[in-house]
Amino acid sequence: EHERPGAPGLRLCTFVAKGRMSEPPSPARVAEPTDPSDAAATCALALRTLDGIGTRIDLLEANRLFRLAAEQGSVEAWGHIALLAVSYDVLKTGDPVPEHRIEEAVAVWTAAAEKGDPEAQRFLGLCYIHGTRVRTDRIEAARLFRLSAAQGHAAAQHNLGVCYADGVGVPQDKTEAVRLYRLSADQGFAAALCNLGNCSYHGSGVPKDHTEAARLFRLGADQGLARAQLHLGHCYETGDGVPKDPSEAARLYHLSAEQGLAYAQCRLGRCYYFGKGVPQDFTEAVRLY
């Protein structure tokens, strides 16, 4: 059956990529830091690659850059690697992060968060969501996201929106979730664009509007967000908000599947099985399934 565009659930990092890649994509890498010894610059570049700021989102490249920054001496980079590993199955094949390195990163974020640093507040909130070297505490996570969001941090606004959408650490409030997603989406944050599209698709906290949903999915898909590519592909497959186009649906499923999104791999497999938008190919369908 079709998976209609839906709420992301408790996935509070930049985007969701469940499953493993059979053939990892190899998009062009963003420019390396000018000074290879500058760990802070490498870590900042990794964050831009993770969030799609000035480049397309590339989970594997972000992980590579975080590991490079860690080798250059960045304490925080180890924390980012640990958070990626607990959030995305596709990254669990790398070398494990030493526990003491994670503890050091969390300590750095804790100290910076107490001084009001919005980036540290956001990442410490993710640690409390996942129980990464701290106790799992969703109320504390939401509090930290709120502090960061109040300073205009787009990712934290998105994270807090997810908390309100799912009732995580705060009372469920879909209208407040939409407000926060919109603040984040107005800054171009891809995951917020996708979640706001989900709200428009289902009429959750906002009037149902498939055309607006498809527009928002496209904005997220253009940044390389796998979930947005999947949902926009669904719109093209069903004709929700856009003209029905099986070939375009298959193309978008392919882009999403390349990033390891399991449901996109399944949808693309069905395209090959039934010959919808692609030549019928049972062997390729089985491989994707």
Tab-separated table of C-alpha atoms in Angstrom:
chain	number	residue	atom	x	y	z
A	1	GLU	CA	0.000	0.000	0.000
A	2	HIS	CA	1.003	3.615	-0.441
A	3	GLU	CA	2.642	5.440	2.418
A	4	ARG	CA	1.034	8.821	2.283
A	5	PRO	CA	3.167	11.761	3.397
A	6	GLY	CA	3.099	11.659	7.184
A	7	ALA	CA	4.489	13.072	10.380
A	8	PRO	CA	8.170	12.363	10.964
A	9	GLY	CA	7.786	11.016	14.482
A	10	LEU	CA	10.573	11.456	17.002
A	11	ARG	CA	13.351	12.078	14.518
A	12	LEU	CA	14.793	15.372	15.586
A	13	CYS	CA	17.995	15.576	13.599
A	14	THR	CA	18.098	17.274	10.251
A	15	PHE	CA	16.442	14.529	8.253
A	16	VAL	CA	15.546	10.863	8.358
A	17	ALA	CA	17.418	8.143	6.522
A	18	LYS	CA	16.531	4.703	7.765
A	19	GLY	CA	18.069	1.665	6.126
A	20	ARG	CA	21.416	0.984	4.486
A	21	MET	CA	22.626	1.957	1.050
A	22	SER	CA	23.547	-0.795	-1.379
A	23	GLU	CA	25.445	1.725	-3.524
A	24	PRO	CA	26.188	4.940	-1.618
A	25	PRO	CA	25.757	8.032	-3.787
A	26	SER	CA	28.839	10.050	-4.622
A	27	PRO	CA	27.759	13.647	-5.186
A	28	ALA	CA	30.446	16.259	-5.586
A	29	ARG	CA	32.021	17.094	-2.268
A	30	VAL	CA	31.862	20.598	-0.952
A	31	ALA	CA	35.157	22.438	-0.801
A	32	GLU	CA	37.566	21.318	1.888
A	33	PRO	CA	38.505	23.870	4.545
A	34	THR	CA	41.290	26.171	3.360
A	35	ASP	CA	43.444	25.179	6.339
A	36	PRO	CA	43.305	21.382	6.830
A	37	SER	CA	44.423	21.807	10.437
A	38	ASP	CA	41.500	24.072	11.331
A	39	ALA	CA	39.193	21.690	13.185
A	40	ALA	CA	36.594	24.371	13.900
A	41	ALA	CA	36.314	25.250	10.200
A	42	THR	CA	35.980	21.585	9.247
A	43	CYS	CA	33.277	21.054	11.867
A	44	ALA	CA	31.400	24.141	10.626
A	45	LEU	CA	31.602	22.845	7.057
A	46	ALA	CA	30.223	19.491	8.214
A	47	LEU	CA	27.264	21.241	9.844
A	48	ARG	CA	26.542	23.184	6.646
A	49	THR	CA	26.640	19.924	4.690
A	50	LEU	CA	24.309	18.273	7.203
A	51	ASP	CA	21.799	21.145	7.098
A	52	GLY	CA	22.113	21.953	3.387
A	53	ILE	CA	23.395	25.489	3.930
A	54	GLY	CA	25.114	26.634	0.737
A	55	THR	CA	25.209	23.071	-0.573
A	56	ARG	CA	22.973	20.040	-0.977
A	57	ILE	CA	22.354	17.879	2.075
A	58	ASP	CA	24.793	14.968	2.136
A	59	LEU	CA	24.687	12.765	5.222
A	60	LEU	CA	27.721	10.651	4.353
A	61	GLU	CA	29.834	13.679	3.478
A	62	ALA	CA	28.841	15.384	6.734
A	63	ASN	CA	29.893	12.298	8.666
A	64	ARG	CA	33.220	12.201	6.785
A	65	LEU	CA	33.882	15.846	7.604
A	66	PHE	CA	32.985	15.379	11.277
A	67	ARG	CA	35.462	12.491	11.459
A	68	LEU	CA	38.091	14.666	9.777
A	69	ALA	CA	37.420	17.410	12.318
A	70	ALA	CA	37.722	14.874	15.136
A	71	GLU	CA	41.102	13.772	13.780
A	72	GLN	CA	42.113	17.446	13.718
A	73	GLY	CA	41.269	17.701	17.408
A	74	SER	CA	37.655	18.892	17.576
A	75	VAL	CA	35.997	17.622	20.754
A	76	GLU	CA	32.515	18.581	19.559
A	77	ALA	CA	32.913	16.610	16.328
A	78	TRP	CA	32.872	13.354	18.305
A	79	GLY	CA	29.495	14.336	19.740
A	80	HIS	CA	28.113	15.016	16.269
A	81	ILE	CA	29.349	11.617	15.064
A	82	ALA	CA	27.691	9.911	18.037
A	83	LEU	CA	24.370	11.704	17.412
A	84	LEU	CA	24.455	10.769	13.737
A	85	ALA	CA	25.141	7.137	14.627
A	86	VAL	CA	22.107	6.892	16.925
A	87	SER	CA	19.890	8.726	14.443
A	88	TYR	CA	20.753	7.122	11.113
A	89	ASP	CA	21.258	3.399	10.583
A	90	VAL	CA	23.291	4.024	7.443
A	91	LEU	CA	26.113	5.486	9.553
A	92	LYS	CA	26.368	2.667	12.077
A	93	THR	CA	28.902	0.816	9.944
A	94	GLY	CA	31.717	3.234	10.804
A	95	ASP	CA	34.225	2.881	13.602
A	96	PRO	CA	32.548	3.254	17.016
A	97	VAL	CA	33.041	6.503	18.880
A	98	PRO	CA	35.022	6.085	22.124
A	99	GLU	CA	32.749	6.701	25.108
A	100	HIS	CA	35.140	9.198	26.696
A	101	ARG	CA	35.071	11.264	23.512
A	102	ILE	CA	31.279	11.485	23.633
A	103	GLU	CA	31.432	12.505	27.293
A	104	GLU	CA	33.907	15.266	26.418
A	105	ALA	CA	31.633	16.574	23.665
A	106	VAL	CA	28.569	16.575	25.906
A	107	ALA	CA	30.555	18.418	28.583
A	108	VAL	CA	31.555	21.083	26.053
A	109	TRP	CA	27.949	21.480	24.872
A	110	THR	CA	26.668	21.630	28.464
A	111	ALA	CA	29.073	24.415	29.387
A	112	ALA	CA	28.293	26.368	26.207
A	113	ALA	CA	24.525	25.845	26.590
A	114	GLU	CA	24.625	27.265	30.111
A	115	LYS	CA	26.228	30.389	28.626
A	116	GLY	CA	23.353	30.706	26.145
A	117	ASP	CA	24.937	29.312	22.987
A	118	PRO	CA	21.970	28.327	20.723
A	119	GLU	CA	23.891	25.691	18.762
A	120	ALA	CA	25.037	23.973	21.955
A	121	GLN	CA	21.516	24.155	23.407
A	122	ARG	CA	20.151	22.439	20.327
A	123	PHE	CA	22.709	19.628	20.291
A	124	LEU	CA	22.460	19.102	24.041
A	125	GLY	CA	18.691	18.817	23.547
A	126	LEU	CA	19.306	16.051	20.996
A	127	CYS	CA	21.512	14.298	23.548
A	128	TYR	CA	18.627	14.341	26.046
A	129	ILE	CA	16.243	12.995	23.381
A	130	HIS	CA	18.519	10.071	22.539
A	131	GLY	CA	20.044	9.518	25.980
A	132	THR	CA	23.524	10.186	24.591
A	133	ARG	CA	25.768	10.180	27.691
A	134	VAL	CA	22.962	11.861	29.661
A	135	ARG	CA	19.700	10.462	30.995
A	136	THR	CA	16.831	10.477	28.523
A	137	ASP	CA	14.747	13.508	29.470
A	138	ARG	CA	12.309	14.809	26.880
A	139	ILE	CA	11.111	17.695	29.044
A	140	GLU	CA	14.695	18.942	29.366
A	141	ALA	CA	15.207	18.434	25.639
A	142	ALA	CA	12.163	20.569	24.819
A	143	ARG	CA	13.358	23.242	27.270
A	144	LEU	CA	16.742	23.405	25.538
A	145	PHE	CA	15.173	23.495	22.080
A	146	ARG	CA	12.969	26.377	23.260
A	147	LEU	CA	15.960	28.375	24.512
A	148	SER	CA	17.732	27.882	21.186
A	149	ALA	CA	14.597	28.518	19.096
A	150	ALA	CA	13.976	31.793	20.931
A	151	GLN	CA	17.315	32.984	19.532
A	152	GLY	CA	16.148	32.253	15.988
A	153	HIS	CA	17.980	28.947	15.502
A	154	ALA	CA	16.176	27.334	12.542
A	155	ALA	CA	17.028	23.721	13.397
A	156	ALA	CA	15.938	24.185	17.008
A	157	GLN	CA	12.663	25.761	15.871
A	158	HIS	CA	12.094	22.639	13.791
A	159	ASN	CA	13.047	20.354	16.680
A	160	LEU	CA	10.671	22.135	19.050
A	161	GLY	CA	7.967	21.930	16.389
A	162	VAL	CA	8.375	18.151	16.276
A	163	CYS	CA	8.061	18.074	20.071
A	164	TYR	CA	4.723	19.913	19.865
A	165	ALA	CA	3.516	17.814	16.941
A	166	ASP	CA	4.172	14.559	18.816
A	167	GLY	CA	3.658	15.725	22.404
A	168	VAL	CA	7.277	15.076	23.342
A	169	GLY	CA	8.223	16.898	26.535
A	170	VAL	CA	5.371	19.373	25.976
A	171	PRO	CA	1.588	19.045	25.577
A	172	GLN	CA	0.687	18.111	22.006
A	173	ASP	CA	-0.270	21.225	20.054
A	174	LYS	CA	-0.368	20.892	16.268
A	175	THR	CA	-1.072	24.596	15.744
A	176	GLU	CA	2.054	25.525	17.699
A	177	ALA	CA	3.983	22.896	15.740
A	178	VAL	CA	2.947	24.577	12.478
A	179	ARG	CA	3.956	27.998	13.821
A	180	LEU	CA	7.415	26.724	14.700
A	181	TYR	CA	7.832	24.811	11.441
A	182	ARG	CA	6.955	28.000	9.570
A	183	LEU	CA	9.554	30.038	11.474
A	184	SER	CA	12.161	27.453	10.566
A	185	ALA	CA	10.920	27.014	6.983
A	186	ASP	CA	11.079	30.784	6.460
A	187	GLN	CA	14.825	30.408	6.993
A	188	GLY	CA	14.935	27.648	4.366
A	189	PHE	CA	15.444	24.730	6.765
A	190	ALA	CA	14.681	21.644	4.660
A	191	ALA	CA	13.256	19.380	7.374
A	192	ALA	CA	10.845	22.110	8.472
A	193	LEU	CA	9.727	22.640	4.864
A	194	CYS	CA	9.005	18.920	4.625
A	195	ASN	CA	7.137	18.754	7.935
A	196	LEU	CA	5.133	21.857	7.053
A	197	GLY	CA	4.289	20.106	3.793
A	198	ASN	CA	3.062	17.101	5.765
A	199	CYS	CA	0.833	19.391	7.815
A	200	SER	CA	-0.648	20.923	4.646
A	201	TYR	CA	-1.102	17.493	3.073
A	202	HIS	CA	-3.080	16.124	6.029
A	203	GLY	CA	-4.667	19.330	7.300
A	204	SER	CA	-2.852	19.055	10.619
A	205	GLY	CA	-2.852	22.431	12.362
A	206	VAL	CA	-3.474	24.132	9.025
A	207	PRO	CA	-6.138	23.763	6.275
A	208	LYS	CA	-5.576	20.773	3.980
A	209	ASP	CA	-3.929	21.900	0.730
A	210	HIS	CA	-2.204	19.333	-1.502
A	211	THR	CA	-0.920	21.990	-3.892
A	212	GLU	CA	0.810	23.830	-1.053
A	213	ALA	CA	2.094	20.536	0.311
A	214	ALA	CA	3.687	19.650	-3.034
A	215	ARG	CA	5.254	23.124	-3.233
A	216	LEU	CA	6.827	22.707	0.191
A	217	PHE	CA	7.985	19.166	-0.537
A	218	ARG	CA	9.666	20.468	-3.688
A	219	LEU	CA	11.565	23.131	-1.746
A	220	GLY	CA	12.861	20.455	0.618
A	221	ALA	CA	13.580	18.012	-2.210
A	222	ASP	CA	15.590	20.641	-4.068
A	223	GLN	CA	17.922	20.739	-1.064
A	224	GLY	CA	18.404	16.968	-1.259
A	225	LEU	CA	16.180	15.986	1.683
A	226	ALA	CA	15.344	12.302	1.237
A	227	ARG	CA	11.935	12.449	2.949
A	228	ALA	CA	10.876	15.438	0.851
A	229	GLN	CA	11.913	13.610	-2.322
A	230	LEU	CA	9.872	10.591	-1.213
A	231	HIS	CA	6.777	12.660	-0.430
A	232	LEU	CA	7.008	14.696	-3.632
A	233	GLY	CA	7.366	11.422	-5.531
A	234	HIS	CA	4.161	10.211	-3.894
A	235	CYS	CA	2.408	13.390	-5.021
A	236	TYR	CA	3.487	12.777	-8.614
A	237	GLU	CA	2.472	9.117	-8.406
A	238	THR	CA	-1.024	9.925	-7.133
A	239	GLY	CA	-1.568	13.344	-8.728
A	240	ASP	CA	-1.994	15.046	-5.356
A	241	GLY	CA	-1.253	18.754	-5.833
A	242	VAL	CA	0.622	18.182	-9.110
A	243	PRO	CA	-0.210	16.539	-12.442
A	244	LYS	CA	0.184	12.768	-12.234
A	245	ASP	CA	3.582	11.768	-13.682
A	246	PRO	CA	4.835	8.203	-13.036
A	247	SER	CA	8.255	8.935	-14.570
A	248	GLU	CA	8.835	11.907	-12.282
A	249	ALA	CA	7.627	9.876	-9.312
A	250	ALA	CA	10.144	7.132	-10.106
A	251	ARG	CA	12.935	9.700	-10.522
A	252	LEU	CA	12.225	11.196	-7.114
A	253	TYR	CA	11.942	7.787	-5.470
A	254	HIS	CA	15.334	6.958	-6.976
A	255	LEU	CA	16.927	10.096	-5.506
A	256	SER	CA	15.480	9.287	-2.086
A	257	ALA	CA	16.358	5.583	-2.286
A	258	GLU	CA	19.980	6.435	-3.076
A	259	GLN	CA	20.199	8.077	0.352
A	260	GLY	CA	19.136	4.841	2.032
A	261	LEU	CA	15.510	5.683	2.814
A	262	ALA	CA	13.962	2.234	3.076
A	263	TYR	CA	10.428	3.189	2.099
A	264	ALA	CA	11.699	4.968	-1.012
A	265	GLN	CA	13.575	1.812	-1.967
A	266	CYS	CA	10.310	-0.100	-1.554
A	267	ARG	CA	8.348	2.430	-3.631
A	268	LEU	CA	10.973	2.357	-6.366
A	269	GLY	CA	10.877	-1.440	-6.265
A	270	ARG	CA	7.125	-1.318	-6.901
A	271	CYS	CA	7.716	1.020	-9.840
A	272	TYR	CA	10.032	-1.557	-11.394
A	273	TYR	CA	7.721	-4.458	-10.528
A	274	PHE	CA	4.706	-2.879	-12.239
A	275	GLY	CA	6.630	-0.928	-14.895
A	276	LYS	CA	5.310	2.409	-13.631
A	277	GLY	CA	7.527	5.265	-14.839
A	278	VAL	CA	10.382	2.835	-15.561
A	279	PRO	CA	10.736	-0.278	-17.734
A	280	GLN	CA	9.384	-3.359	-15.978
A	281	ASP	CA	12.274	-5.219	-14.342
A	282	PHE	CA	11.523	-7.930	-11.769
A	283	THR	CA	15.216	-8.440	-10.939
A	284	GLU	CA	15.685	-4.771	-10.066
A	285	ALA	CA	12.439	-4.807	-8.084
A	286	VAL	CA	13.661	-7.727	-5.963
A	287	ARG	CA	17.034	-6.028	-5.389
A	288	LEU	CA	15.320	-2.884	-4.149
A	289	TYR	CA	12.905	-4.802	-1.947
